[in-house]
Amino acid sequence: MSLKNVTRMYLSEDEIPRHWYNMRADMRQKPDPMLHPGTGRPVSAEDLGAVFCKELVRQELDADTRLVDIPEELLDFYKSTRPTPLIRARFLEKELDTPAEIYYKFEGNNTSGSHKLNSAAAQVYYAKKEGLKNLTTETGAGQWGTALAMACAFFKIGLTVYMVKVSSQQKPYRKAVIETFGANLIQSPSETTEIGKRILAENPGTGGSLGCAVSEALEAAMKTPSCRYVLGSVMDHVLLHQSIIGQECKTALDKYGIEPNIIIGCAGGGSNFGGLIAPFIGEKIKEKTSTRFITVEPASCPSLTRGRFAYDFGDTGKTTPLIKMYTLGSSYIPPTEHSGGLRYHGMNPTISKLFNDGYIEGRNVKQTDVFRAALQFAKIEGILPAPESSHAIWAAIDEALECKKRNEKKVILFSLSGTGSFDLAAYMSYMEGTMADSIPTDADLEKGFATLPVVSI
Ligand SMILES: *Cc1c(COP(=O)(O)O)cnc(C)c1O
């Protein structure tokens, strides 16, 4: 049997890459810098250092170093769940009767259930190294809060998670896992911060929002001694940590002599997609490959496919630096949607730049189509996918069927970023036929664009 005919591309512990891949180093034109909203000038390490750990700020601002060492102690932690499986979807290929080969990288085999643990562990490691005692963060869908709680338990550092109140009520088991790992979970908005009190006074009985939880977590980090704030996506340092996904894929595919033609990932803030493509996109920029790179987002929150490329705030409270990205406007509240992890108004600035420069493609899909693909995949491949990840499944199936039409033998690689074990309410809603699709009209989007800050540089 040739190496090419296996179902699982095995890597040993020793083959885990020792470096993260900073794809900004391969870009001819770098993403535009973040701006200080007060002065309109690029933010300095000092500005960012007030809320973020020093090493993470350094990584955020470094657009030139291609390979960044993964610290030894962190590699040891990674080994508890990595390398993650890279699997050929043979049964799905057969069912679709496609000449295409489909491979997926599965990041959901850890208790937190998603790729977010890769960056959570890195961020907590650096916080600990810096001598910090506490971290704060927000969580919406709950995957980030869970991953961070796991990492904080392991590296023994305190954590307060502001969880959007409606989410914590809808997903009581997410809340329970976060608390099991020892984190202090506060439903947001809360009485523990000034901003929370203000929001509660203005809107008694509100279920909260991600933007509000961000503002509370930021305020708490500033007020608590020896404490910083951490973020689970959007920032370039998060993409750097997630490049372990792409690095492992590249190592394994090279070992088995396989070259991908189409690389697909879902995109909320862009971290699993960015991590997946990191070691591959350089060849595209150098025009040495015709590989296609495809992001998939929900039709309800189409930042790349229908947004504007502009400077905008990262949060609803308009407290972050200005980021040049594809955005729907920081005040855009997407319709309720089961892929909570994809409900973000903006997009990572590097992914935004690559999209604007034509190196990557964007697609959007409505959630009933996503769940149809999720069920098809679950039944034949035996993994219950996260609704977020199922956006990538949908596109992989679509591309595989296109290959069938044209009788092309392409190699498709996609990121299966997590499991759907905590999303069964969404699966039930799909099966009962009560799931709705809500797609914003152009007029809905205009309202969000109208709130974009005016920036002159
Ligand atoms: C958070 C999340 C996403 C979206 O975030 P990105 O930063 O775009 O990767 C995708 N899939 C899963 C399973 C998630 O938890």
Short mmCIF file of C-alpha atoms and ligand atoms in Angstrom, two decimals:
data_model
loop_
_atom_site.label_atom_id
_atom_site.label_comp_id
_atom_site.label_asym_id
_atom_site.label_seq_id
_atom_site.Cartn_x
_atom_site.Cartn_y
_atom_site.Cartn_z
CA MET A 1 0.00 0.00 0.00
CA SER A 2 1.36 3.39 -0.91
CA LEU A 3 1.66 6.10 1.69
CA LYS A 4 -1.07 7.96 -0.20
CA ASN A 5 -3.68 5.34 0.53
CA VAL A 6 -4.01 5.81 4.27
CA THR A 7 -7.00 7.27 6.09
CA ARG A 8 -5.17 8.83 9.05
CA MET A 9 -1.97 10.74 8.34
CA TYR A 10 0.03 9.88 11.43
CA LEU A 11 2.53 12.22 13.02
CA SER A 12 4.45 11.27 16.13
CA GLU A 13 4.95 13.54 19.12
CA ASP A 14 8.45 14.33 17.87
CA GLU A 15 7.06 15.58 14.57
CA ILE A 16 5.02 18.37 16.18
CA PRO A 17 6.43 21.54 14.63
CA ARG A 18 8.64 23.54 17.01
CA HIS A 19 7.74 26.87 15.43
CA TRP A 20 4.68 28.94 14.79
CA TYR A 21 4.44 30.45 11.32
CA ASN A 22 3.92 34.20 11.03
CA MET A 23 2.40 34.60 7.56
CA ARG A 24 2.75 38.40 7.67
CA ALA A 25 6.47 37.77 6.97
CA ASP A 26 5.49 36.43 3.52
CA MET A 27 3.29 39.36 2.57
CA ARG A 28 4.51 41.91 0.03
CA GLN A 29 2.20 44.51 1.49
CA LYS A 30 1.66 44.27 5.24
CA PRO A 31 -1.67 44.89 6.95
CA ASP A 32 -2.20 48.53 7.98
CA PRO A 33 -1.28 49.29 11.61
CA MET A 34 -3.80 49.54 14.41
CA LEU A 35 -4.53 53.15 15.31
CA HIS A 36 -5.02 54.84 18.65
CA PRO A 37 -8.62 56.15 18.52
CA GLY A 38 -7.66 59.34 20.37
CA THR A 39 -4.56 60.41 18.45
CA GLY A 40 -5.16 58.62 15.13
CA ARG A 41 -1.53 57.46 15.25
CA PRO A 42 -0.36 53.80 15.11
CA VAL A 43 -0.62 52.18 18.55
CA SER A 44 2.62 51.63 20.44
CA ALA A 45 3.69 48.61 22.45
CA GLU A 46 3.14 50.79 25.49
CA ASP A 47 -0.49 51.53 24.56
CA LEU A 48 -1.24 47.82 24.10
CA GLY A 49 0.78 46.85 27.20
CA ALA A 50 -1.84 48.45 29.44
CA VAL A 51 -4.26 45.63 28.66
CA PHE A 52 -2.22 42.79 27.07
CA CYS A 53 0.80 40.74 28.22
CA LYS A 54 4.18 42.01 27.02
CA GLU A 55 5.18 39.02 24.90
CA LEU A 56 1.78 38.96 23.20
CA VAL A 57 2.15 42.64 22.34
CA ARG A 58 5.57 41.90 20.87
CA GLN A 59 4.10 39.11 18.73
CA GLU A 60 1.19 41.32 17.71
CA LEU A 61 3.45 44.05 16.39
CA ASP A 62 6.03 41.78 14.71
CA ALA A 63 5.13 41.45 11.03
CA ASP A 64 8.61 40.29 9.95
CA THR A 65 9.80 37.23 11.89
CA ARG A 66 8.67 34.20 9.89
CA LEU A 67 9.28 31.38 12.36
CA VAL A 68 8.64 31.94 16.06
CA ASP A 69 9.89 29.36 18.59
CA ILE A 70 7.23 27.52 20.56
CA PRO A 71 8.51 27.47 24.17
CA GLU A 72 9.48 23.99 25.42
CA GLU A 73 7.03 24.02 28.36
CA LEU A 74 4.18 24.94 26.04
CA LEU A 75 5.15 22.17 23.60
CA ASP A 76 4.87 19.75 26.52
CA PHE A 77 1.34 20.97 27.15
CA TYR A 78 0.48 20.75 23.44
CA LYS A 79 1.58 17.12 23.49
CA SER A 80 -1.37 16.27 25.76
CA THR A 81 -3.72 16.81 22.80
CA ARG A 82 -1.45 17.16 19.76
CA PRO A 83 -0.67 16.29 17.06
CA THR A 84 -4.37 16.40 16.19
CA PRO A 85 -5.67 13.95 13.58
CA LEU A 86 -5.51 14.71 9.87
CA ILE A 87 -8.08 12.39 8.33
CA ARG A 88 -9.06 11.52 4.80
CA ALA A 89 -12.86 11.64 4.48
CA ARG A 90 -12.99 8.43 2.43
CA PHE A 91 -16.60 7.61 3.26
CA LEU A 92 -17.78 11.09 2.40
CA GLU A 93 -15.82 10.99 -0.89
CA LYS A 94 -17.53 7.70 -1.74
CA GLU A 95 -20.97 8.98 -0.83
CA LEU A 96 -20.49 12.10 -2.95
CA ASP A 97 -19.07 9.92 -5.74
CA THR A 98 -16.41 12.53 -6.35
CA PRO A 99 -12.95 12.13 -7.89
CA ALA A 100 -11.72 14.70 -5.34
CA GLU A 101 -9.75 13.70 -2.24
CA ILE A 102 -11.03 15.35 0.95
CA TYR A 103 -8.89 15.75 4.08
CA TYR A 104 -9.82 17.38 7.35
CA LYS A 105 -7.79 18.49 10.34
CA PHE A 106 -9.79 17.81 13.51
CA GLU A 107 -9.20 20.20 16.41
CA GLY A 108 -12.13 19.11 18.57
CA ASN A 109 -10.52 16.21 20.45
CA ASN A 110 -9.81 18.12 23.66
CA THR A 111 -12.32 18.71 26.46
CA SER A 112 -12.87 22.34 25.49
CA GLY A 113 -13.86 20.97 22.09
CA SER A 114 -12.13 23.39 19.71
CA HIS A 115 -8.91 24.83 18.31
CA LYS A 116 -9.12 27.72 20.80
CA LEU A 117 -7.02 25.79 23.30
CA ASN A 118 -3.94 26.35 21.06
CA SER A 119 -3.92 30.07 21.71
CA ALA A 120 -5.40 29.89 25.21
CA ALA A 121 -2.45 27.77 26.39
CA ALA A 122 0.08 30.09 24.73
CA GLN A 123 -1.46 33.24 26.19
CA VAL A 124 -1.70 31.79 29.70
CA TYR A 125 1.87 30.51 29.48
CA TYR A 126 3.21 34.00 28.68
CA ALA A 127 1.04 35.62 31.38
CA LYS A 128 2.44 33.20 33.93
CA LYS A 129 6.02 33.82 32.74
CA GLU A 130 5.45 37.53 33.15
CA GLY A 131 4.45 36.96 36.79
CA LEU A 132 0.79 37.91 36.36
CA LYS A 133 -1.68 36.40 38.81
CA ASN A 134 -5.01 36.88 37.03
CA LEU A 135 -6.64 37.11 33.63
CA THR A 136 -10.04 38.28 32.46
CA THR A 137 -11.89 37.54 29.26
CA GLU A 138 -15.35 37.41 27.74
CA THR A 139 -17.07 34.46 26.15
CA GLY A 140 -20.17 34.29 23.99
CA ALA A 141 -20.73 30.80 22.67
CA GLY A 142 -18.46 29.51 25.46
CA GLN A 143 -15.68 27.71 23.55
CA TRP A 144 -13.10 30.38 24.32
CA GLY A 145 -14.03 30.60 28.01
CA THR A 146 -13.75 26.81 28.31
CA ALA A 147 -10.38 26.65 26.56
CA LEU A 148 -8.99 29.45 28.67
CA ALA A 149 -10.30 27.90 31.90
CA MET A 150 -8.51 24.65 31.00
CA ALA A 151 -5.25 26.46 30.30
CA CYS A 152 -5.50 28.58 33.49
CA ALA A 153 -6.11 25.47 35.58
CA PHE A 154 -3.03 23.81 34.08
CA PHE A 155 -0.69 26.81 34.46
CA LYS A 156 -2.27 27.78 37.81
CA ILE A 157 -3.40 31.32 37.19
CA GLY A 158 -6.69 32.99 38.21
CA LEU A 159 -9.41 33.62 35.62
CA THR A 160 -12.61 35.64 35.53
CA VAL A 161 -14.88 34.96 32.55
CA TYR A 162 -17.63 37.41 31.62
CA MET A 163 -20.15 35.22 29.84
CA VAL A 164 -23.00 36.79 27.87
CA LYS A 165 -26.00 36.21 30.13
CA VAL A 166 -28.30 34.64 27.51
CA SER A 167 -25.53 32.24 26.43
CA SER A 168 -24.86 31.06 29.95
CA GLN A 169 -28.59 30.43 30.35
CA GLN A 170 -28.85 28.67 26.98
CA LYS A 171 -25.73 26.60 27.55
CA PRO A 172 -25.65 25.69 31.24
CA TYR A 173 -23.20 22.86 30.60
CA ARG A 174 -20.63 25.20 29.08
CA LYS A 175 -20.89 27.28 32.24
CA ALA A 176 -20.49 24.14 34.36
CA VAL A 177 -17.31 23.06 32.52
CA ILE A 178 -15.80 26.54 32.86
CA GLU A 179 -16.50 26.46 36.61
CA THR A 180 -15.25 22.88 36.91
CA PHE A 181 -11.87 24.07 35.69
CA GLY A 182 -11.89 26.64 38.50
CA ALA A 183 -12.68 29.89 36.70
CA ASN A 184 -14.87 32.58 38.23
CA LEU A 185 -17.83 32.95 35.86
CA ILE A 186 -19.85 36.17 35.90
CA GLN A 187 -22.96 36.62 33.82
CA SER A 188 -22.69 39.82 31.81
CA PRO A 189 -23.91 42.52 32.23
CA SER A 190 -23.15 42.45 35.95
CA GLU A 191 -22.94 44.71 38.99
CA THR A 192 -19.18 44.03 39.26
CA THR A 193 -18.16 46.80 36.81
CA GLU A 194 -19.13 50.42 36.25
CA ILE A 195 -20.04 49.74 32.63
CA GLY A 196 -22.12 46.71 33.67
CA LYS A 197 -24.01 48.79 36.24
CA ARG A 198 -24.66 51.48 33.68
CA ILE A 199 -25.96 49.02 31.08
CA LEU A 200 -28.20 47.35 33.68
CA ALA A 201 -29.59 50.71 34.81
CA GLU A 202 -30.37 51.64 31.22
CA ASN A 203 -31.70 48.22 30.14
CA PRO A 204 -32.95 46.27 33.15
CA GLY A 205 -33.45 42.63 32.21
CA THR A 206 -31.11 42.68 29.19
CA GLY A 207 -29.57 39.36 28.16
CA GLY A 208 -26.26 41.05 27.38
CA SER A 209 -24.07 40.96 24.29
CA LEU A 210 -20.51 40.09 23.39
CA GLY A 211 -19.59 43.77 23.01
CA CYS A 212 -20.80 44.45 26.52
CA ALA A 213 -18.93 41.46 27.96
CA VAL A 214 -15.72 42.70 26.30
CA SER A 215 -16.13 46.11 27.90
CA GLU A 216 -16.67 44.53 31.34
CA ALA A 217 -13.65 42.20 31.00
CA LEU A 218 -11.45 45.12 29.91
CA GLU A 219 -12.57 47.27 32.84
CA ALA A 220 -11.99 44.42 35.30
CA ALA A 221 -8.48 43.80 33.91
CA MET A 222 -7.57 47.49 34.34
CA LYS A 223 -8.90 47.58 37.93
CA THR A 224 -7.44 44.29 39.19
CA PRO A 225 -3.78 44.22 40.30
CA SER A 226 -1.47 41.90 38.36
CA CYS A 227 -4.15 41.21 35.81
CA ARG A 228 -4.40 41.40 32.01
CA TYR A 229 -7.08 40.84 29.41
CA VAL A 230 -6.89 38.06 26.82
CA LEU A 231 -8.72 37.55 23.53
CA GLY A 232 -9.56 34.36 21.67
CA SER A 233 -9.52 35.51 18.04
CA VAL A 234 -9.14 38.48 15.67
CA MET A 235 -5.67 39.56 16.87
CA ASP A 236 -2.58 38.58 14.89
CA HIS A 237 -0.91 36.93 17.89
CA VAL A 238 -3.87 34.55 18.11
CA LEU A 239 -3.41 33.62 14.43
CA LEU A 240 0.27 33.05 15.11
CA HIS A 241 -0.52 30.48 17.83
CA GLN A 242 -3.14 28.84 15.62
CA SER A 243 -0.54 28.30 12.90
CA ILE A 244 0.29 25.06 14.74
CA ILE A 245 -2.77 23.72 12.84
CA GLY A 246 -1.34 24.55 9.42
CA GLN A 247 2.19 23.58 10.42
CA GLU A 248 1.05 20.09 11.42
CA CYS A 249 -0.98 19.75 8.21
CA LYS A 250 2.00 20.79 6.10
CA THR A 251 4.36 18.38 7.90
CA ALA A 252 1.94 15.48 7.50
CA LEU A 253 0.99 16.22 3.89
CA ASP A 254 4.66 16.59 2.91
CA LYS A 255 5.42 13.29 4.62
CA TYR A 256 2.69 11.54 2.66
CA GLY A 257 3.45 13.39 -0.58
CA ILE A 258 0.09 15.13 -0.86
CA GLU A 259 -0.42 18.64 -2.16
CA PRO A 260 -3.66 20.47 -1.41
CA ASN A 261 -5.40 22.38 -4.26
CA ILE A 262 -8.21 23.89 -2.22
CA ILE A 263 -7.89 24.92 1.46
CA ILE A 264 -11.06 25.80 3.35
CA GLY A 265 -11.91 27.15 6.80
CA CYS A 266 -14.80 28.87 8.52
CA ALA A 267 -14.13 32.40 9.70
CA GLY A 268 -15.50 34.24 12.72
CA GLY A 269 -12.53 36.37 13.71
CA GLY A 270 -10.30 34.42 11.34
CA SER A 271 -8.08 32.42 13.70
CA ASN A 272 -8.64 28.79 12.68
CA PHE A 273 -8.63 29.71 8.99
CA GLY A 274 -5.56 31.92 9.42
CA GLY A 275 -3.79 29.20 11.39
CA LEU A 276 -4.59 26.62 8.74
CA ILE A 277 -3.34 28.64 5.76
CA ALA A 278 -0.29 30.22 7.44
CA PRO A 279 2.45 27.97 5.98
CA PHE A 280 0.70 27.63 2.60
CA ILE A 281 -0.20 31.19 1.59
CA GLY A 282 3.39 32.35 0.99
CA GLU A 283 3.65 30.22 -2.18
CA LYS A 284 0.44 31.81 -3.44
CA ILE A 285 1.80 35.30 -2.85
CA LYS A 286 4.98 34.32 -4.72
CA GLU A 287 2.74 33.01 -7.52
CA LYS A 288 4.29 29.55 -7.24
CA THR A 289 0.99 27.74 -6.71
CA SER A 290 -2.58 27.88 -7.95
CA THR A 291 -3.96 26.57 -4.64
CA ARG A 292 -7.24 28.25 -3.74
CA PHE A 293 -7.94 29.51 -0.22
CA ILE A 294 -11.61 29.80 0.79
CA THR A 295 -13.15 31.32 3.93
CA VAL A 296 -16.75 30.55 4.81
CA GLU A 297 -18.92 32.76 6.98
CA PRO A 298 -22.60 32.78 7.96
CA ALA A 299 -25.00 34.63 5.67
CA SER A 300 -26.28 36.34 8.83
CA CYS A 301 -22.89 37.90 9.61
CA PRO A 302 -21.04 38.31 6.28
CA SER A 303 -18.08 40.54 7.29
CA LEU A 304 -15.78 39.57 4.41
CA THR A 305 -18.31 38.94 1.67
CA ARG A 306 -20.55 41.95 2.26
CA GLY A 307 -18.60 44.19 4.66
CA ARG A 308 -16.46 47.29 4.14
CA PHE A 309 -12.65 47.37 4.29
CA ALA A 310 -12.25 50.20 6.78
CA TYR A 311 -10.88 51.22 10.15
CA ASP A 312 -13.29 50.21 12.91
CA PHE A 313 -13.47 49.42 16.61
CA GLY A 314 -13.08 45.81 17.72
CA ASP A 315 -15.90 46.03 20.27
CA THR A 316 -19.40 47.43 20.57
CA GLY A 317 -18.35 49.69 23.44
CA LYS A 318 -15.83 51.37 21.09
CA THR A 319 -12.94 51.07 23.55
CA THR A 320 -10.35 49.14 21.48
CA PRO A 321 -7.77 50.55 19.05
CA LEU A 322 -9.00 51.05 15.49
CA ILE A 323 -8.37 48.04 13.26
CA LYS A 324 -8.25 48.12 9.46
CA MET A 325 -10.45 45.18 8.56
CA TYR A 326 -13.54 43.98 6.77
CA THR A 327 -16.36 45.01 9.05
CA LEU A 328 -20.11 45.35 9.25
CA GLY A 329 -19.72 48.21 11.75
CA SER A 330 -19.08 47.70 15.46
CA SER A 331 -22.72 48.42 16.26
CA TYR A 332 -24.00 45.71 13.88
CA ILE A 333 -25.86 43.09 15.91
CA PRO A 334 -26.20 39.98 13.76
CA PRO A 335 -29.52 38.12 13.83
CA THR A 336 -29.63 35.18 16.25
CA GLU A 337 -27.64 32.37 14.73
CA HIS A 338 -26.54 29.03 16.10
CA SER A 339 -22.90 29.43 15.15
CA GLY A 340 -22.17 31.74 18.08
CA GLY A 341 -18.44 31.65 17.35
CA LEU A 342 -18.99 33.28 13.95
CA ARG A 343 -21.13 36.20 15.13
CA TYR A 344 -18.46 38.87 15.01
CA HIS A 345 -18.80 42.12 13.10
CA GLY A 346 -15.16 42.29 11.96
CA MET A 347 -12.31 40.08 10.74
CA ASN A 348 -8.61 39.65 11.52
CA PRO A 349 -6.62 42.41 9.75
CA THR A 350 -4.19 40.01 8.00
CA ILE A 351 -7.01 37.88 6.58
CA SER A 352 -8.79 41.11 5.60
CA LYS A 353 -5.71 42.34 3.75
CA LEU A 354 -5.15 39.02 1.96
CA PHE A 355 -8.81 39.01 0.92
CA ASN A 356 -8.64 42.59 -0.30
CA ASP A 357 -5.50 41.77 -2.31
CA GLY A 358 -7.23 38.84 -3.97
CA TYR A 359 -5.25 35.94 -2.46
CA ILE A 360 -8.22 34.38 -0.72
CA GLU A 361 -11.87 33.88 -1.62
CA GLY A 362 -14.90 34.39 0.58
CA ARG A 363 -18.23 32.60 0.60
CA ASN A 364 -21.26 32.84 2.83
CA VAL A 365 -23.95 30.28 3.55
CA LYS A 366 -27.26 30.18 5.38
CA GLN A 367 -27.51 28.07 8.49
CA THR A 368 -30.06 25.49 7.28
CA ASP A 369 -27.62 24.58 4.48
CA VAL A 370 -24.83 24.40 7.07
CA PHE A 371 -26.80 21.96 9.22
CA ARG A 372 -27.72 19.79 6.23
CA ALA A 373 -23.98 19.44 5.53
CA ALA A 374 -23.28 18.86 9.25
CA LEU A 375 -25.73 15.94 9.42
CA GLN A 376 -24.46 14.41 6.21
CA PHE A 377 -20.90 14.56 7.52
CA ALA A 378 -21.79 13.31 11.02
CA LYS A 379 -23.63 10.26 9.71
CA ILE A 380 -20.91 9.10 7.35
CA GLU A 381 -17.70 10.22 9.10
CA GLY A 382 -18.85 9.65 12.68
CA ILE A 383 -17.90 13.02 14.15
CA LEU A 384 -20.51 15.49 15.40
CA PRO A 385 -19.18 18.79 14.05
CA ALA A 386 -19.54 22.24 15.65
CA PRO A 387 -21.97 24.45 13.71
CA GLU A 388 -19.08 26.86 13.07
CA SER A 389 -16.90 24.12 11.56
CA SER A 390 -19.83 22.89 9.49
CA HIS A 391 -19.54 26.00 7.35
CA ALA A 392 -16.24 24.57 6.12
CA ILE A 393 -17.84 21.14 5.62
CA TRP A 394 -20.53 22.74 3.47
CA ALA A 395 -17.92 24.38 1.22
CA ALA A 396 -15.80 21.20 1.03
CA ILE A 397 -18.85 19.22 -0.11
CA ASP A 398 -19.73 21.93 -2.61
CA GLU A 399 -16.22 21.97 -4.07
CA ALA A 400 -16.11 18.15 -4.17
CA LEU A 401 -19.37 18.10 -6.15
CA GLU A 402 -17.95 20.72 -8.49
CA CYS A 403 -14.96 18.39 -9.06
CA LYS A 404 -17.43 15.63 -9.89
CA LYS A 405 -19.17 17.80 -12.49
CA ARG A 406 -15.86 18.66 -14.15
CA ASN A 407 -14.29 15.28 -13.49
CA GLU A 408 -11.32 16.91 -11.73
CA LYS A 409 -9.21 15.08 -9.18
CA LYS A 410 -8.49 17.92 -6.76
CA VAL A 411 -7.18 17.62 -3.21
CA ILE A 412 -9.37 19.47 -0.72
CA LEU A 413 -8.18 20.24 2.82
CA PHE A 414 -10.46 21.77 5.42
CA SER A 415 -10.31 22.67 9.08
CA LEU A 416 -12.79 20.90 11.34
CA SER A 417 -12.31 23.40 14.12
CA GLY A 418 -14.45 21.77 16.82
CA THR A 419 -17.17 19.40 18.03
CA GLY A 420 -20.85 20.15 18.42
CA SER A 421 -21.42 18.30 21.69
CA PHE A 422 -22.65 21.49 23.37
CA ASP A 423 -24.73 22.54 20.35
CA LEU A 424 -27.38 19.86 20.46
CA ALA A 425 -30.15 22.42 20.98
CA ALA A 426 -29.22 23.78 17.54
CA TYR A 427 -29.23 20.27 16.00
CA MET A 428 -32.66 19.62 17.57
CA SER A 429 -34.00 22.87 16.17
CA TYR A 430 -32.78 21.86 12.70
CA MET A 431 -34.32 18.39 12.94
CA GLU A 432 -37.63 19.74 14.24
CA GLY A 433 -37.75 22.12 11.30
CA THR A 434 -37.90 25.23 13.49
CA MET A 435 -34.53 26.62 12.42
CA ALA A 436 -34.88 29.88 10.51
CA ASP A 437 -32.51 31.66 8.14
CA SER A 438 -32.14 35.36 8.59
CA ILE A 439 -30.12 37.22 6.03
CA PRO A 440 -29.60 40.96 6.50
CA THR A 441 -30.82 43.21 3.71
CA ASP A 442 -28.53 45.87 2.21
CA ALA A 443 -30.51 48.43 4.21
CA ASP A 444 -29.79 46.50 7.45
CA LEU A 445 -26.09 46.56 6.64
CA GLU A 446 -26.14 50.28 5.79
CA LYS A 447 -27.16 50.99 9.39
CA GLY A 448 -23.98 49.30 10.60
CA PHE A 449 -21.78 51.06 8.03
CA ALA A 450 -23.22 54.42 9.08
CA THR A 451 -21.54 53.99 12.48
CA LEU A 452 -18.03 53.45 11.08
CA PRO A 453 -15.62 55.96 12.59
CA VAL A 454 -14.27 58.69 10.33
CA VAL A 455 -10.52 58.22 10.11
CA SER A 456 -8.16 60.52 8.29
CA ILE A 457 -4.54 59.43 7.89
C1 LIG B 1 -14.59 30.27 17.91
C2 LIG B 1 -14.75 29.22 16.92
C3 LIG B 1 -14.66 29.49 15.54
C4 LIG B 1 -14.49 30.87 14.98
O1 LIG B 1 -13.36 31.55 15.37
P1 LIG B 1 -12.12 31.81 14.40
O2 LIG B 1 -11.27 32.71 15.18
O3 LIG B 1 -12.63 32.40 13.14
O4 LIG B 1 -11.49 30.48 14.17
C5 LIG B 1 -14.75 28.44 14.64
N1 LIG B 1 -14.95 27.18 15.07
C6 LIG B 1 -15.05 26.87 16.37
C7 LIG B 1 -15.28 25.46 16.77
C8 LIG B 1 -14.95 27.88 17.34
O5 LIG B 1 -15.05 27.57 18.64
#
